[in-house]
PDB file of N, CA and C in Angstrom:
ATOM      1  N   MET A   1       1.599  33.734  12.739  1.00  0.00           N
ATOM      2  CA  MET A   1       0.641  32.653  12.715  1.00  0.00           C
ATOM      3  C   MET A   1       1.235  31.474  13.498  1.00  0.00           C
ATOM      4  N   ASN A   2       0.417  30.852  14.366  1.00  0.00           N
ATOM      5  CA  ASN A   2       0.957  29.771  15.175  1.00  0.00           C
ATOM      6  C   ASN A   2       1.079  28.483  14.359  1.00  0.00           C
ATOM      7  N   THR A   3       1.838  27.521  14.909  1.00  0.00           N
ATOM      8  CA  THR A   3       2.137  26.287  14.171  1.00  0.00           C
ATOM      9  C   THR A   3       0.891  25.441  13.919  1.00  0.00           C
ATOM     10  N   ARG A   4      -0.081  25.490  14.807  1.00  0.00           N
ATOM     11  CA  ARG A   4      -1.316  24.722  14.605  1.00  0.00           C
ATOM     12  C   ARG A   4      -2.067  25.222  13.367  1.00  0.00           C
ATOM     13  N   LYS A   5      -2.146  26.560  13.226  1.00  0.00           N
ATOM     14  CA  LYS A   5      -2.828  27.136  12.061  1.00  0.00           C
ATOM     15  C   LYS A   5      -2.071  26.826  10.776  1.00  0.00           C
ATOM     16  N   VAL A   6      -0.753  26.929  10.835  1.00  0.00           N
ATOM     17  CA  VAL A   6       0.072  26.629   9.664  1.00  0.00           C
ATOM     18  C   VAL A   6      -0.084  25.153   9.293  1.00  0.00           C
ATOM     19  N   GLY A   7      -0.074  24.281  10.295  1.00  0.00           N
ATOM     20  CA  GLY A   7      -0.260  22.852  10.052  1.00  0.00           C
ATOM     21  C   GLY A   7      -1.583  22.553   9.383  1.00  0.00           C
ATOM     22  N   LYS A   8      -2.639  23.232   9.818  1.00  0.00           N
ATOM     23  CA  LYS A   8      -3.961  23.041   9.206  1.00  0.00           C
ATOM     24  C   LYS A   8      -3.947  23.492   7.752  1.00  0.00           C
ATOM     25  N   ILE A   9      -3.260  24.569   7.462  1.00  0.00           N
ATOM     26  CA  ILE A   9      -3.150  25.049   6.082  1.00  0.00           C
ATOM     27  C   ILE A   9      -2.464  23.993   5.221  1.00  0.00           C
ATOM     28  N   TYR A  10      -1.363  23.423   5.727  1.00  0.00           N
ATOM     29  CA  TYR A  10      -0.652  22.372   4.988  1.00  0.00           C
ATOM     30  C   TYR A  10      -1.547  21.148   4.792  1.00  0.00           C
ATOM     31  N   GLU A  11      -2.242  20.734   5.843  1.00  0.00           N
ATOM     32  CA  GLU A  11      -3.112  19.562   5.745  1.00  0.00           C
ATOM     33  C   GLU A  11      -4.244  19.789   4.748  1.00  0.00           C
ATOM     34  N   ASP A  12      -4.837  20.966   4.772  1.00  0.00           N
ATOM     35  CA  ASP A  12      -5.909  21.282   3.819  1.00  0.00           C
ATOM     36  C   ASP A  12      -5.378  21.281   2.386  1.00  0.00           C
ATOM     37  N   ALA A  13      -4.191  21.837   2.190  1.00  0.00           N
ATOM     38  CA  ALA A  13      -3.584  21.866   0.853  1.00  0.00           C
ATOM     39  C   ALA A  13      -3.265  20.445   0.382  1.00  0.00           C
ATOM     40  N   ALA A  14      -2.770  19.602   1.289  1.00  0.00           N
ATOM     41  CA  ALA A  14      -2.477  18.208   0.942  1.00  0.00           C
ATOM     42  C   ALA A  14      -3.760  17.473   0.573  1.00  0.00           C
ATOM     43  N   GLU A  15      -4.817  17.692   1.338  1.00  0.00           N
ATOM     44  CA  GLU A  15      -6.100  17.051   1.040  1.00  0.00           C
ATOM     45  C   GLU A  15      -6.632  17.513  -0.315  1.00  0.00           C
ATOM     46  N   ASP A  16      -6.577  18.803  -0.587  1.00  0.00           N
ATOM     47  CA  ASP A  16      -7.027  19.325  -1.879  1.00  0.00           C
ATOM     48  C   ASP A  16      -6.237  18.697  -3.026  1.00  0.00           C
ATOM     49  N   TYR A  17      -4.927  18.595  -2.849  1.00  0.00           N
ATOM     50  CA  TYR A  17      -4.069  17.983  -3.866  1.00  0.00           C
ATOM     51  C   TYR A  17      -4.481  16.532  -4.113  1.00  0.00           C
ATOM     52  N   LEU A  18      -4.628  15.762  -3.032  1.00  0.00           N
ATOM     53  CA  LEU A  18      -4.992  14.349  -3.175  1.00  0.00           C
ATOM     54  C   LEU A  18      -6.369  14.190  -3.812  1.00  0.00           C
ATOM     55  N   ASN A  19      -7.324  15.009  -3.393  1.00  0.00           N
ATOM     56  CA  ASN A  19      -8.668  14.954  -3.989  1.00  0.00           C
ATOM     57  C   ASN A  19      -8.605  15.253  -5.487  1.00  0.00           C
ATOM     58  N   SER A  20      -7.756  16.189  -5.881  1.00  0.00           N
ATOM     59  CA  SER A  20      -7.623  16.530  -7.303  1.00  0.00           C
ATOM     60  C   SER A  20      -7.012  15.383  -8.104  1.00  0.00           C
ATOM     61  N   LYS A  21      -6.304  14.489  -7.417  1.00  0.00           N
ATOM     62  CA  LYS A  21      -5.699  13.311  -8.050  1.00  0.00           C
ATOM     63  C   LYS A  21      -6.619  12.092  -7.984  1.00  0.00           C
ATOM     64  N   GLY A  22      -7.846  12.280  -7.482  1.00  0.00           N
ATOM     65  CA  GLY A  22      -8.820  11.196  -7.462  1.00  0.00           C
ATOM     66  C   GLY A  22      -8.914  10.431  -6.155  1.00  0.00           C
ATOM     67  N   TYR A  23      -8.192  10.854  -5.137  1.00  0.00           N
ATOM     68  CA  TYR A  23      -8.274  10.203  -3.836  1.00  0.00           C
ATOM     69  C   TYR A  23      -9.543  10.660  -3.120  1.00  0.00           C
ATOM     70  N   GLN A  24     -10.117   9.760  -2.338  1.00  0.00           N
ATOM     71  CA  GLN A  24     -11.306  10.077  -1.542  1.00  0.00           C
ATOM     72  C   GLN A  24     -10.886  10.170  -0.082  1.00  0.00           C
ATOM     73  N   THR A  25     -11.230  11.250   0.583  1.00  0.00           N
ATOM     74  CA  THR A  25     -10.887  11.422   1.995  1.00  0.00           C
ATOM     75  C   THR A  25     -11.774  10.528   2.853  1.00  0.00           C
ATOM     76  N   LEU A  26     -11.131   9.715   3.710  1.00  0.00           N
ATOM     77  CA  LEU A  26     -11.851   8.864   4.654  1.00  0.00           C
ATOM     78  C   LEU A  26     -11.861   9.484   6.048  1.00  0.00           C
ATOM     79  N   GLU A  27     -10.736  10.051   6.460  1.00  0.00           N
ATOM     80  CA  GLU A  27     -10.606  10.651   7.801  1.00  0.00           C
ATOM     81  C   GLU A  27      -9.576  11.773   7.750  1.00  0.00           C
ATOM     82  N   LYS A  28      -9.803  12.761   8.592  1.00  0.00           N
ATOM     83  CA  LYS A  28      -8.820  13.821   8.817  1.00  0.00           C
ATOM     84  C   LYS A  28      -8.489  13.816  10.305  1.00  0.00           C
ATOM     85  N   ASN A  29      -7.211  13.926  10.615  1.00  0.00           N
ATOM     86  CA  ASN A  29      -6.740  13.985  12.002  1.00  0.00           C
ATOM     87  C   ASN A  29      -7.320  12.856  12.849  1.00  0.00           C
ATOM     88  N   TYR A  30      -7.109  11.628  12.402  1.00  0.00           N
ATOM     89  CA  TYR A  30      -7.579  10.457  13.145  1.00  0.00           C
ATOM     90  C   TYR A  30      -6.727  10.296  14.405  1.00  0.00           C
ATOM     91  N   HIS A  31      -7.387  10.273  15.561  1.00  0.00           N
ATOM     92  CA  HIS A  31      -6.704  10.153  16.851  1.00  0.00           C
ATOM     93  C   HIS A  31      -7.076   8.849  17.534  1.00  0.00           C
ATOM     94  N   CYS A  32      -6.103   8.286  18.220  1.00  0.00           N
ATOM     95  CA  CYS A  32      -6.352   7.182  19.141  1.00  0.00           C
ATOM     96  C   CYS A  32      -5.254   7.257  20.195  1.00  0.00           C
ATOM     97  N   ARG A  33      -5.231   6.303  21.078  1.00  0.00           N
ATOM     98  CA  ARG A  33      -4.250   6.382  22.170  1.00  0.00           C
ATOM     99  C   ARG A  33      -2.810   6.236  21.695  1.00  0.00           C
ATOM    100  N   TYR A  34      -2.611   5.741  20.479  1.00  0.00           N
ATOM    101  CA  TYR A  34      -1.251   5.544  19.965  1.00  0.00           C
ATOM    102  C   TYR A  34      -0.688   6.768  19.267  1.00  0.00           C
ATOM    103  N   GLY A  35      -1.584   7.631  18.791  1.00  0.00           N
ATOM    104  CA  GLY A  35      -1.110   8.810  18.079  1.00  0.00           C
ATOM    105  C   GLY A  35      -2.166   9.383  17.169  1.00  0.00           C
ATOM    106  N   GLU A  36      -1.691  10.059  16.129  1.00  0.00           N
ATOM    107  CA  GLU A  36      -2.584  10.753  15.209  1.00  0.00           C
ATOM    108  C   GLU A  36      -2.071  10.593  13.790  1.00  0.00           C
ATOM    109  N   ILE A  37      -3.002  10.472  12.846  1.00  0.00           N
ATOM    110  CA  ILE A  37      -2.673  10.435  11.421  1.00  0.00           C
ATOM    111  C   ILE A  37      -3.370  11.626  10.783  1.00  0.00           C
ATOM    112  N   ASP A  38      -2.606  12.402  10.021  1.00  0.00           N
ATOM    113  CA  ASP A  38      -3.141  13.634   9.445  1.00  0.00           C
ATOM    114  C   ASP A  38      -4.288  13.365   8.471  1.00  0.00           C
ATOM    115  N   LEU A  39      -4.070  12.473   7.515  1.00  0.00           N
ATOM    116  CA  LEU A  39      -5.091  12.165   6.514  1.00  0.00           C
ATOM    117  C   LEU A  39      -5.129  10.667   6.241  1.00  0.00           C
ATOM    118  N   ILE A  40      -6.324  10.151   6.077  1.00  0.00           N
ATOM    119  CA  ILE A  40      -6.502   8.781   5.602  1.00  0.00           C
ATOM    120  C   ILE A  40      -7.383   8.899   4.369  1.00  0.00           C
ATOM    121  N   VAL A  41      -6.861   8.420   3.236  1.00  0.00           N
ATOM    122  CA  VAL A  41      -7.559   8.546   1.963  1.00  0.00           C
ATOM    123  C   VAL A  41      -7.589   7.193   1.253  1.00  0.00           C
ATOM    124  N   ARG A  42      -8.469   7.090   0.255  1.00  0.00           N
ATOM    125  CA  ARG A  42      -8.525   5.885  -0.578  1.00  0.00           C
ATOM    126  C   ARG A  42      -8.216   6.311  -2.011  1.00  0.00           C
ATOM    127  N   SER A  43      -7.264   5.605  -2.621  1.00  0.00           N
ATOM    128  CA  SER A  43      -6.911   5.897  -4.010  1.00  0.00           C
ATOM    129  C   SER A  43      -7.989   5.366  -4.942  1.00  0.00           C
ATOM    130  N   GLU A  44      -7.934   5.780  -6.199  1.00  0.00           N
ATOM    131  CA  GLU A  44      -8.882   5.292  -7.193  1.00  0.00           C
ATOM    132  C   GLU A  44      -8.795   3.774  -7.349  1.00  0.00           C
ATOM    133  N   GLU A  45      -7.612   3.202  -7.051  1.00  0.00           N
ATOM    134  CA  GLU A  45      -7.410   1.757  -7.146  1.00  0.00           C
ATOM    135  C   GLU A  45      -7.886   1.018  -5.895  1.00  0.00           C
ATOM    136  N   GLY A  46      -8.352   1.756  -4.887  1.00  0.00           N
ATOM    137  CA  GLY A  46      -8.852   1.149  -3.658  1.00  0.00           C
ATOM    138  C   GLY A  46      -7.830   0.981  -2.548  1.00  0.00           C
ATOM    139  N   VAL A  47      -6.630   1.505  -2.743  1.00  0.00           N
ATOM    140  CA  VAL A  47      -5.587   1.424  -1.723  1.00  0.00           C
ATOM    141  C   VAL A  47      -5.891   2.460  -0.642  1.00  0.00           C
ATOM    142  N   VAL A  48      -5.871   2.027   0.620  1.00  0.00           N
ATOM    143  CA  VAL A  48      -6.037   2.962   1.730  1.00  0.00           C
ATOM    144  C   VAL A  48      -4.654   3.537   2.045  1.00  0.00           C
ATOM    145  N   VAL A  49      -4.582   4.865   2.023  1.00  0.00           N
ATOM    146  CA  VAL A  49      -3.304   5.552   2.188  1.00  0.00           C
ATOM    147  C   VAL A  49      -3.336   6.382   3.466  1.00  0.00           C
ATOM    148  N   PHE A  50      -2.365   6.124   4.335  1.00  0.00           N
ATOM    149  CA  PHE A  50      -2.195   6.886   5.566  1.00  0.00           C
ATOM    150  C   PHE A  50      -1.142   7.955   5.265  1.00  0.00           C
ATOM    151  N   VAL A  51      -1.526   9.218   5.436  1.00  0.00           N
ATOM    152  CA  VAL A  51      -0.681  10.323   4.990  1.00  0.00           C
ATOM    153  C   VAL A  51      -0.229  11.171   6.176  1.00  0.00           C
ATOM    154  N   GLU A  52       1.067  11.357   6.278  1.00  0.00           N
ATOM    155  CA  GLU A  52       1.660  12.274   7.247  1.00  0.00           C
ATOM    156  C   GLU A  52       2.034  13.540   6.488  1.00  0.00           C
ATOM    157  N   VAL A  53       1.613  14.697   6.996  1.00  0.00           N
ATOM    158  CA  VAL A  53       1.891  15.975   6.350  1.00  0.00           C
ATOM    159  C   VAL A  53       2.911  16.724   7.208  1.00  0.00           C
ATOM    160  N   LYS A  54       3.993  17.176   6.571  1.00  0.00           N
ATOM    161  CA  LYS A  54       5.039  17.913   7.278  1.00  0.00           C
ATOM    162  C   LYS A  54       5.405  19.157   6.495  1.00  0.00           C
ATOM    163  N   GLY A  55       5.600  20.241   7.187  1.00  0.00           N
ATOM    164  CA  GLY A  55       5.979  21.473   6.527  1.00  0.00           C
ATOM    165  C   GLY A  55       7.085  22.199   7.262  1.00  0.00           C
ATOM    166  N   ARG A  56       7.852  22.960   6.506  1.00  0.00           N
ATOM    167  CA  ARG A  56       8.909  23.789   7.070  1.00  0.00           C
ATOM    168  C   ARG A  56       8.948  25.098   6.294  1.00  0.00           C
ATOM    169  N   SER A  57       9.123  26.177   7.004  1.00  0.00           N
ATOM    170  CA  SER A  57       9.322  27.450   6.320  1.00  0.00           C
ATOM    171  C   SER A  57      10.818  27.771   6.244  1.00  0.00           C
ATOM    172  N   LYS A  58      11.598  27.119   7.106  1.00  0.00           N
ATOM    173  CA  LYS A  58      13.057  27.286   7.113  1.00  0.00           C
ATOM    174  C   LYS A  58      13.676  25.896   7.254  1.00  0.00           C
ATOM    175  N   THR A  59      14.930  25.767   6.852  1.00  0.00           N
ATOM    176  CA  THR A  59      15.596  24.466   6.950  1.00  0.00           C
ATOM    177  C   THR A  59      16.500  24.367   8.177  1.00  0.00           C
ATOM    178  N   ASN A  60      16.334  25.271   9.139  1.00  0.00           N
ATOM    179  CA  ASN A  60      17.155  25.225  10.354  1.00  0.00           C
ATOM    180  C   ASN A  60      17.046  23.873  11.058  1.00  0.00           C
ATOM    181  N   TRP A  61      15.867  23.239  10.959  1.00  0.00           N
ATOM    182  CA  TRP A  61      15.622  21.977  11.649  1.00  0.00           C
ATOM    183  C   TRP A  61      15.676  20.793  10.690  1.00  0.00           C
ATOM    184  N   GLY A  62      16.218  20.993   9.497  1.00  0.00           N
ATOM    185  CA  GLY A  62      16.320  19.917   8.520  1.00  0.00           C
ATOM    186  C   GLY A  62      15.144  19.914   7.562  1.00  0.00           C
ATOM    187  N   GLU A  63      15.182  18.953   6.686  1.00  0.00           N
ATOM    188  CA  GLU A  63      14.131  18.804   5.686  1.00  0.00           C
ATOM    189  C   GLU A  63      12.867  18.252   6.342  1.00  0.00           C
ATOM    190  N   PRO A  64      11.692  18.611   5.822  1.00  0.00           N
ATOM    191  CA  PRO A  64      10.436  18.163   6.445  1.00  0.00           C
ATOM    192  C   PRO A  64      10.317  16.639   6.554  1.00  0.00           C
ATOM    193  N   ALA A  65      10.722  15.912   5.528  1.00  0.00           N
ATOM    194  CA  ALA A  65      10.592  14.450   5.548  1.00  0.00           C
ATOM    195  C   ALA A  65      11.447  13.822   6.655  1.00  0.00           C
ATOM    196  N   GLU A  66      12.535  14.492   7.044  1.00  0.00           N
ATOM    197  CA  GLU A  66      13.402  13.980   8.106  1.00  0.00           C
ATOM    198  C   GLU A  66      12.693  13.966   9.456  1.00  0.00           C
ATOM    199  N   ALA A  67      11.608  14.735   9.584  1.00  0.00           N
ATOM    200  CA  ALA A  67      10.862  14.782  10.839  1.00  0.00           C
ATOM    201  C   ALA A  67      10.012  13.525  11.042  1.00  0.00           C
ATOM    202  N   VAL A  68       9.873  12.722  10.002  1.00  0.00           N
ATOM    203  CA  VAL A  68       9.134  11.455  10.122  1.00  0.00           C
ATOM    204  C   VAL A  68      10.165  10.386  10.507  1.00  0.00           C
ATOM    205  N   THR A  69      10.547  10.444  11.753  1.00  0.00           N
ATOM    206  CA  THR A  69      11.586   9.584  12.308  1.00  0.00           C
ATOM    207  C   THR A  69      11.073   8.149  12.480  1.00  0.00           C
ATOM    208  N   PRO A  70      11.959   7.201  12.739  1.00  0.00           N
ATOM    209  CA  PRO A  70      11.501   5.836  13.010  1.00  0.00           C
ATOM    210  C   PRO A  70      10.493   5.765  14.159  1.00  0.00           C
ATOM    211  N   LEU A  71      10.650   6.567  15.185  1.00  0.00           N
ATOM    212  CA  LEU A  71       9.685   6.581  16.289  1.00  0.00           C
ATOM    213  C   LEU A  71       8.327   7.096  15.806  1.00  0.00           C
ATOM    214  N   LYS A  72       8.323   8.162  15.002  1.00  0.00           N
ATOM    215  CA  LYS A  72       7.079   8.698  14.447  1.00  0.00           C
ATOM    216  C   LYS A  72       6.428   7.661  13.531  1.00  0.00           C
ATOM    217  N   GLN A  73       7.223   6.968  12.744  1.00  0.00           N
ATOM    218  CA  GLN A  73       6.707   5.919  11.865  1.00  0.00           C
ATOM    219  C   GLN A  73       6.031   4.815  12.669  1.00  0.00           C
ATOM    220  N   LYS A  74       6.644   4.431  13.770  1.00  0.00           N
ATOM    221  CA  LYS A  74       6.073   3.391  14.623  1.00  0.00           C
ATOM    222  C   LYS A  74       4.717   3.828  15.173  1.00  0.00           C
ATOM    223  N   LYS A  75       4.624   5.087  15.598  1.00  0.00           N
ATOM    224  CA  LYS A  75       3.354   5.612  16.108  1.00  0.00           C
ATOM    225  C   LYS A  75       2.285   5.623  15.013  1.00  0.00           C
ATOM    226  N   ILE A  76       2.680   6.013  13.812  1.00  0.00           N
ATOM    227  CA  ILE A  76       1.732   6.033  12.698  1.00  0.00           C
ATOM    228  C   ILE A  76       1.271   4.612  12.376  1.00  0.00           C
ATOM    229  N   LEU A  77       2.181   3.662  12.380  1.00  0.00           N
ATOM    230  CA  LEU A  77       1.824   2.264  12.113  1.00  0.00           C
ATOM    231  C   LEU A  77       0.825   1.742  13.136  1.00  0.00           C
ATOM    232  N   ARG A  78       1.069   2.004  14.401  1.00  0.00           N
ATOM    233  CA  ARG A  78       0.147   1.547  15.459  1.00  0.00           C
ATOM    234  C   ARG A  78      -1.201   2.235  15.346  1.00  0.00           C
ATOM    235  N   THR A  79      -1.188   3.502  15.016  1.00  0.00           N
ATOM    236  CA  THR A  79      -2.436   4.246  14.838  1.00  0.00           C
ATOM    237  C   THR A  79      -3.200   3.704  13.631  1.00  0.00           C
ATOM    238  N   ALA A  80      -2.481   3.387  12.564  1.00  0.00           N
ATOM    239  CA  ALA A  80      -3.117   2.807  11.380  1.00  0.00           C
ATOM    240  C   ALA A  80      -3.744   1.455  11.715  1.00  0.00           C
ATOM    241  N   GLN A  81      -3.057   0.635  12.500  1.00  0.00           N
ATOM    242  CA  GLN A  81      -3.619  -0.653  12.919  1.00  0.00           C
ATOM    243  C   GLN A  81      -4.908  -0.446  13.699  1.00  0.00           C
ATOM    244  N   ASP A  82      -4.931   0.547  14.553  1.00  0.00           N
ATOM    245  CA  ASP A  82      -6.135   0.869  15.315  1.00  0.00           C
ATOM    246  C   ASP A  82      -7.274   1.259  14.373  1.00  0.00           C
ATOM    247  N   TYR A  83      -6.971   2.102  13.389  1.00  0.00           N
ATOM    248  CA  TYR A  83      -7.980   2.533  12.426  1.00  0.00           C
ATOM    249  C   TYR A  83      -8.520   1.335  11.633  1.00  0.00           C
ATOM    250  N   ILE A  84      -7.634   0.484  11.173  1.00  0.00           N
ATOM    251  CA  ILE A  84      -8.036  -0.691  10.388  1.00  0.00           C
ATOM    252  C   ILE A  84      -8.955  -1.582  11.218  1.00  0.00           C
ATOM    253  N   TYR A  85      -8.581  -1.810  12.467  1.00  0.00           N
ATOM    254  CA  TYR A  85      -9.385  -2.657  13.356  1.00  0.00           C
ATOM    255  C   TYR A  85     -10.765  -2.041  13.608  1.00  0.00           C
ATOM    256  N   LYS A  86     -10.784  -0.770  13.982  1.00  0.00           N
ATOM    257  CA  LYS A  86     -12.052  -0.107  14.322  1.00  0.00           C
ATOM    258  C   LYS A  86     -12.953   0.102  13.102  1.00  0.00           C
ATOM    259  N   SER A  87     -12.351   0.201  11.927  1.00  0.00           N
ATOM    260  CA  SER A  87     -13.134   0.416  10.714  1.00  0.00           C
ATOM    261  C   SER A  87     -13.592  -0.889  10.069  1.00  0.00           C
ATOM    262  N   CYS A  88     -13.137  -2.019  10.624  1.00  0.00           N
ATOM    263  CA  CYS A  88     -13.501  -3.341  10.088  1.00  0.00           C
ATOM    264  C   CYS A  88     -13.243  -3.418   8.583  1.00  0.00           C
ATOM    265  N   LEU A  89     -12.083  -2.944   8.161  1.00  0.00           N
ATOM    266  CA  LEU A  89     -11.764  -2.969   6.736  1.00  0.00           C
ATOM    267  C   LEU A  89     -11.496  -4.399   6.287  1.00  0.00           C
ATOM    268  N   ASN A  90     -11.770  -4.651   5.040  1.00  0.00           N
ATOM    269  CA  ASN A  90     -11.561  -5.948   4.423  1.00  0.00           C
ATOM    270  C   ASN A  90     -10.100  -6.370   4.578  1.00  0.00           C
ATOM    271  N   THR A  91      -9.868  -7.624   4.889  1.00  0.00           N
ATOM    272  CA  THR A  91      -8.497  -8.112   5.092  1.00  0.00           C
ATOM    273  C   THR A  91      -7.684  -8.111   3.802  1.00  0.00           C
ATOM    274  N   GLU A  92      -8.350  -8.007   2.667  1.00  0.00           N
ATOM    275  CA  GLU A  92      -7.648  -7.976   1.388  1.00  0.00           C
ATOM    276  C   GLU A  92      -7.326  -6.553   0.933  1.00  0.00           C
ATOM    277  N   THR A  93      -7.730  -5.567   1.717  1.00  0.00           N
ATOM    278  CA  THR A  93      -7.465  -4.168   1.372  1.00  0.00           C
ATOM    279  C   THR A  93      -5.965  -3.913   1.393  1.00  0.00           C
ATOM    280  N   GLU A  94      -5.485  -3.187   0.402  1.00  0.00           N
ATOM    281  CA  GLU A  94      -4.076  -2.797   0.364  1.00  0.00           C
ATOM    282  C   GLU A  94      -3.911  -1.480   1.108  1.00  0.00           C
ATOM    283  N   TYR A  95      -2.735  -1.300   1.734  1.00  0.00           N
ATOM    284  CA  TYR A  95      -2.426  -0.105   2.515  1.00  0.00           C
ATOM    285  C   TYR A  95      -1.079   0.443   2.084  1.00  0.00           C
ATOM    286  N   ARG A  96      -0.903   1.726   2.336  1.00  0.00           N
ATOM    287  CA  ARG A  96       0.364   2.367   2.012  1.00  0.00           C
ATOM    288  C   ARG A  96       0.535   3.572   2.935  1.00  0.00           C
ATOM    289  N   PHE A  97       1.773   3.961   3.154  1.00  0.00           N
ATOM    290  CA  PHE A  97       2.098   5.102   4.005  1.00  0.00           C
ATOM    291  C   PHE A  97       2.853   6.140   3.174  1.00  0.00           C
ATOM    292  N   ASP A  98       2.231   7.303   3.010  1.00  0.00           N
ATOM    293  CA  ASP A  98       2.820   8.389   2.230  1.00  0.00           C
ATOM    294  C   ASP A  98       3.163   9.556   3.148  1.00  0.00           C
ATOM    295  N   VAL A  99       4.052  10.392   2.665  1.00  0.00           N
ATOM    296  CA  VAL A  99       4.379  11.643   3.342  1.00  0.00           C
ATOM    297  C   VAL A  99       4.241  12.754   2.309  1.00  0.00           C
ATOM    298  N   ILE A 100       3.562  13.817   2.689  1.00  0.00           N
ATOM    299  CA  ILE A 100       3.488  15.010   1.844  1.00  0.00           C
ATOM    300  C   ILE A 100       4.200  16.124   2.592  1.00  0.00           C
ATOM    301  N   THR A 101       5.201  16.703   1.938  1.00  0.00           N
ATOM    302  CA  THR A 101       5.989  17.756   2.568  1.00  0.00           C
ATOM    303  C   THR A 101       5.759  19.095   1.871  1.00  0.00           C
ATOM    304  N   PHE A 102       5.889  20.141   2.677  1.00  0.00           N
ATOM    305  CA  PHE A 102       5.848  21.514   2.181  1.00  0.00           C
ATOM    306  C   PHE A 102       7.139  22.164   2.654  1.00  0.00           C
ATOM    307  N   ASP A 103       7.962  22.578   1.691  1.00  0.00           N
ATOM    308  CA  ASP A 103       9.266  23.151   2.005  1.00  0.00           C
ATOM    309  C   ASP A 103       9.410  24.471   1.264  1.00  0.00           C
ATOM    310  N   ARG A 104       9.295  25.564   2.003  1.00  0.00           N
ATOM    311  CA  ARG A 104       9.411  26.915   1.437  1.00  0.00           C
ATOM    312  C   ARG A 104       8.523  27.089   0.204  1.00  0.00           C
ATOM    313  N   GLY A 105       7.247  26.658   0.355  1.00  0.00           N
ATOM    314  CA  GLY A 105       6.258  26.850  -0.696  1.00  0.00           C
ATOM    315  C   GLY A 105       6.193  25.746  -1.742  1.00  0.00           C
ATOM    316  N   ARG A 106       7.075  24.769  -1.658  1.00  0.00           N
ATOM    317  CA  ARG A 106       7.100  23.674  -2.629  1.00  0.00           C
ATOM    318  C   ARG A 106       6.549  22.409  -1.976  1.00  0.00           C
ATOM    319  N   MET A 107       5.616  21.741  -2.658  1.00  0.00           N
ATOM    320  CA  MET A 107       5.023  20.515  -2.131  1.00  0.00           C
ATOM    321  C   MET A 107       5.645  19.301  -2.809  1.00  0.00           C
ATOM    322  N   GLU A 108       5.855  18.238  -2.025  1.00  0.00           N
ATOM    323  CA  GLU A 108       6.345  16.972  -2.571  1.00  0.00           C
ATOM    324  C   GLU A 108       5.515  15.838  -1.981  1.00  0.00           C
ATOM    325  N   HIS A 109       5.063  14.929  -2.830  1.00  0.00           N
ATOM    326  CA  HIS A 109       4.294  13.758  -2.403  1.00  0.00           C
ATOM    327  C   HIS A 109       5.202  12.540  -2.519  1.00  0.00           C
ATOM    328  N   ILE A 110       5.523  11.947  -1.369  1.00  0.00           N
ATOM    329  CA  ILE A 110       6.396  10.771  -1.328  1.00  0.00           C
ATOM    330  C   ILE A 110       5.522   9.553  -1.077  1.00  0.00           C
ATOM    331  N   GLU A 111       5.296   8.761  -2.120  1.00  0.00           N
ATOM    332  CA  GLU A 111       4.491   7.549  -1.984  1.00  0.00           C
ATOM    333  C   GLU A 111       5.350   6.438  -1.390  1.00  0.00           C
ATOM    334  N   ASN A 112       4.708   5.549  -0.626  1.00  0.00           N
ATOM    335  CA  ASN A 112       5.412   4.437   0.017  1.00  0.00           C
ATOM    336  C   ASN A 112       6.640   4.928   0.771  1.00  0.00           C
ATOM    337  N   ALA A 113       6.462   5.959   1.550  1.00  0.00           N
ATOM    338  CA  ALA A 113       7.588   6.576   2.258  1.00  0.00           C
ATOM    339  C   ALA A 113       8.195   5.632   3.296  1.00  0.00           C
ATOM    340  N   PHE A 114       7.383   4.764   3.868  1.00  0.00           N
ATOM    341  CA  PHE A 114       7.858   3.781   4.825  1.00  0.00           C
ATOM    342  C   PHE A 114       6.825   2.683   4.933  1.00  0.00           C
ATOM    343  N   CYS A 115       7.198   1.593   5.599  1.00  0.00           N
ATOM    344  CA  CYS A 115       6.221   0.511   5.813  1.00  0.00           C
ATOM    345  C   CYS A 115       6.483  -0.172   7.133  1.00  0.00           C
TER     346      CYS A 115
END
């Protein structure tokens, strides 16, 4: 199975998990010139959460969360700013950046992974 298909499986599983926890999906695979965000959801408390999904079947390349490097974080931040601007979200809206990892069949949700 190619990495794109595997990535979609991880993203769908992450979305299902978040929905089961009461999050509402706002966008999937949001693209702009700065980059892409896997999932944008709203928590029950109204916090808009930008979610990066990472998976690994082997640890040869390190842990999945390690792939969210400072450069990747910067791209996600700029992409989130683009989304906020284009969506005309309320200036009082709270935001957060989470990472959901899949490591050899185990899922981990890291809230406030970076800012």
